[in-house]
GROMACS .gro file of C-alpha atoms in nm:
model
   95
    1UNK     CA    1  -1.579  -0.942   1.750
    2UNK     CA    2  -1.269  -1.093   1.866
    3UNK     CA    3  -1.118  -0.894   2.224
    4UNK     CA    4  -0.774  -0.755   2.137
    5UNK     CA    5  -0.499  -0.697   2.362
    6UNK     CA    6  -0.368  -0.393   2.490
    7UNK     CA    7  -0.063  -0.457   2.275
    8UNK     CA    8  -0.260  -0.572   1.965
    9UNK     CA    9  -0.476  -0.289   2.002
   10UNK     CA   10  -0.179  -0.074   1.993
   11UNK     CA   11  -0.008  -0.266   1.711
   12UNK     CA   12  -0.372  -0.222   1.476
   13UNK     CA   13  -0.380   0.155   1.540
   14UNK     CA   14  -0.012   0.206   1.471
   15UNK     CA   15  -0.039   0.014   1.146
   16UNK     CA   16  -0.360   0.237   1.046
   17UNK     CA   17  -0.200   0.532   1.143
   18UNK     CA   18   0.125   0.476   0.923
   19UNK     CA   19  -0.101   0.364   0.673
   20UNK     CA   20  -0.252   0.670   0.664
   21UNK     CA   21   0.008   0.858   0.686
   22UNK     CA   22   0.137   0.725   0.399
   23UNK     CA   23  -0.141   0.852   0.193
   24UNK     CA   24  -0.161   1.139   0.359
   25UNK     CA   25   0.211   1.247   0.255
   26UNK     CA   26   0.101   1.149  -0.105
   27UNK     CA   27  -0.164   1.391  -0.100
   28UNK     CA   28  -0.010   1.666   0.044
   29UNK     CA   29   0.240   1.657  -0.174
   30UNK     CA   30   0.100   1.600  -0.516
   31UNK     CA   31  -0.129   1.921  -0.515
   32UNK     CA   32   0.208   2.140  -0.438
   33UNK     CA   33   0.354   2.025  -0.730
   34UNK     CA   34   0.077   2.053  -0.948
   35UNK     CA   35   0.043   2.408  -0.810
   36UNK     CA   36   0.438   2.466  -0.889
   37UNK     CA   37   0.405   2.354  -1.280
   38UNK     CA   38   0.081   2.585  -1.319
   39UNK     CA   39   0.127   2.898  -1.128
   40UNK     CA   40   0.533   2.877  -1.083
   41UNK     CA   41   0.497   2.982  -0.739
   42UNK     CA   42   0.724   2.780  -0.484
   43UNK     CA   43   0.479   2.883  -0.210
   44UNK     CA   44   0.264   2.537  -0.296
   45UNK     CA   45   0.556   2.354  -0.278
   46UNK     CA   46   0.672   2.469   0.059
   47UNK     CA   47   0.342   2.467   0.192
   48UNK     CA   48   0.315   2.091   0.012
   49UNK     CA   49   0.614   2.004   0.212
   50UNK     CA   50   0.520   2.147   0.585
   51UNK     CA   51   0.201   1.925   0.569
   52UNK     CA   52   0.413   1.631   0.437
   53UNK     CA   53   0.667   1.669   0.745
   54UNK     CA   54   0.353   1.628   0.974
   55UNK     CA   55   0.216   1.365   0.776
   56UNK     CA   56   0.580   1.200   0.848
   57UNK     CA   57   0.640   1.265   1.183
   58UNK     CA   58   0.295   1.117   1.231
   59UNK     CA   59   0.410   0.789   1.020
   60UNK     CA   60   0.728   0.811   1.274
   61UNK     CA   61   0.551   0.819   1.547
   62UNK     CA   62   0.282   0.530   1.469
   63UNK     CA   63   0.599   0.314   1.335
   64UNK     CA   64   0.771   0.384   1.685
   65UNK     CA   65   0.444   0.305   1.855
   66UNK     CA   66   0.415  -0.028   1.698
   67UNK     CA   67   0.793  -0.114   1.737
   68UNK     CA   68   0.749  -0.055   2.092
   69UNK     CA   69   0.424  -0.250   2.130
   70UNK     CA   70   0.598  -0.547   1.903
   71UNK     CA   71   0.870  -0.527   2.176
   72UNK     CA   72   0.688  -0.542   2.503
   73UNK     CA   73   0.442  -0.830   2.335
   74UNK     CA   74   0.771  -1.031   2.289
   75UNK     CA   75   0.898  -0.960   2.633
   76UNK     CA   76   0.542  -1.046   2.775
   77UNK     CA   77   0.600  -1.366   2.559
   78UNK     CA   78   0.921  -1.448   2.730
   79UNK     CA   79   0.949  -1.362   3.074
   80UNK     CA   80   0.697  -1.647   3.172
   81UNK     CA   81   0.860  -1.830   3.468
   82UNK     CA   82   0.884  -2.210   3.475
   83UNK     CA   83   0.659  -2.215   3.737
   84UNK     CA   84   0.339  -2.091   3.547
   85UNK     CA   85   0.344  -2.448   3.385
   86UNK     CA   86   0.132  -2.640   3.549
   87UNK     CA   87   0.196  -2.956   3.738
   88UNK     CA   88  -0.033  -3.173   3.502
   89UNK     CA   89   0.202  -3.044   3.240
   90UNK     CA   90   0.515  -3.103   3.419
   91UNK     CA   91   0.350  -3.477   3.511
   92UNK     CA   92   0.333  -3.552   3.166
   93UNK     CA   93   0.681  -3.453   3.070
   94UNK     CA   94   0.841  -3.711   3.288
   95UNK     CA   95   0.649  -3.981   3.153
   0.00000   0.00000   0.00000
């Protein structure tokens, strides 16, 4: 098993999450509507939709995570100092 970092960690949960979510809306959904055309009660629907708006705001949330892990990788990425490099590496460049 390969070790992860804390942002890629982050990153693979958000992305299962939204994934999930996803489905999850899907499903909530679809039985509220099938439950409108049969019984012609709106009470399916609206119920339907209140476990859809969690199923969002959990999408939301994982899509925000991962933005915000994406972001802090890159700035990880970037903020390495010149003098990291190593003087081997900085030999060989003037060669």
């Amino acid at each position: 098993m390969t070790t992860l970092t804390a942002a890629e960690r982050v990153r693979t949960r958000a992305s299962w999450l939204a994934t999930h979510a996803a489905i999850a809306t899907v499903l909530t959904l679809a039985p509220g509507v099938v439950y409108y055309y049969v019984a012609d009660e709106f009470v399916g629907v609206l119920l339907g939709l209140l476990l859809a708006a969690l199923a969002l705001a959990s999408l939301v949330a994982s899509l925000v995570g991962g933005f915000v892990a994406n972001a802090r990788k890159r700035a990880q990425m970037e903020a390495k100092p010149i003098a990291n490099v190593s003087k081997v590496a900085r030999e060989r460049g003037r060669d």
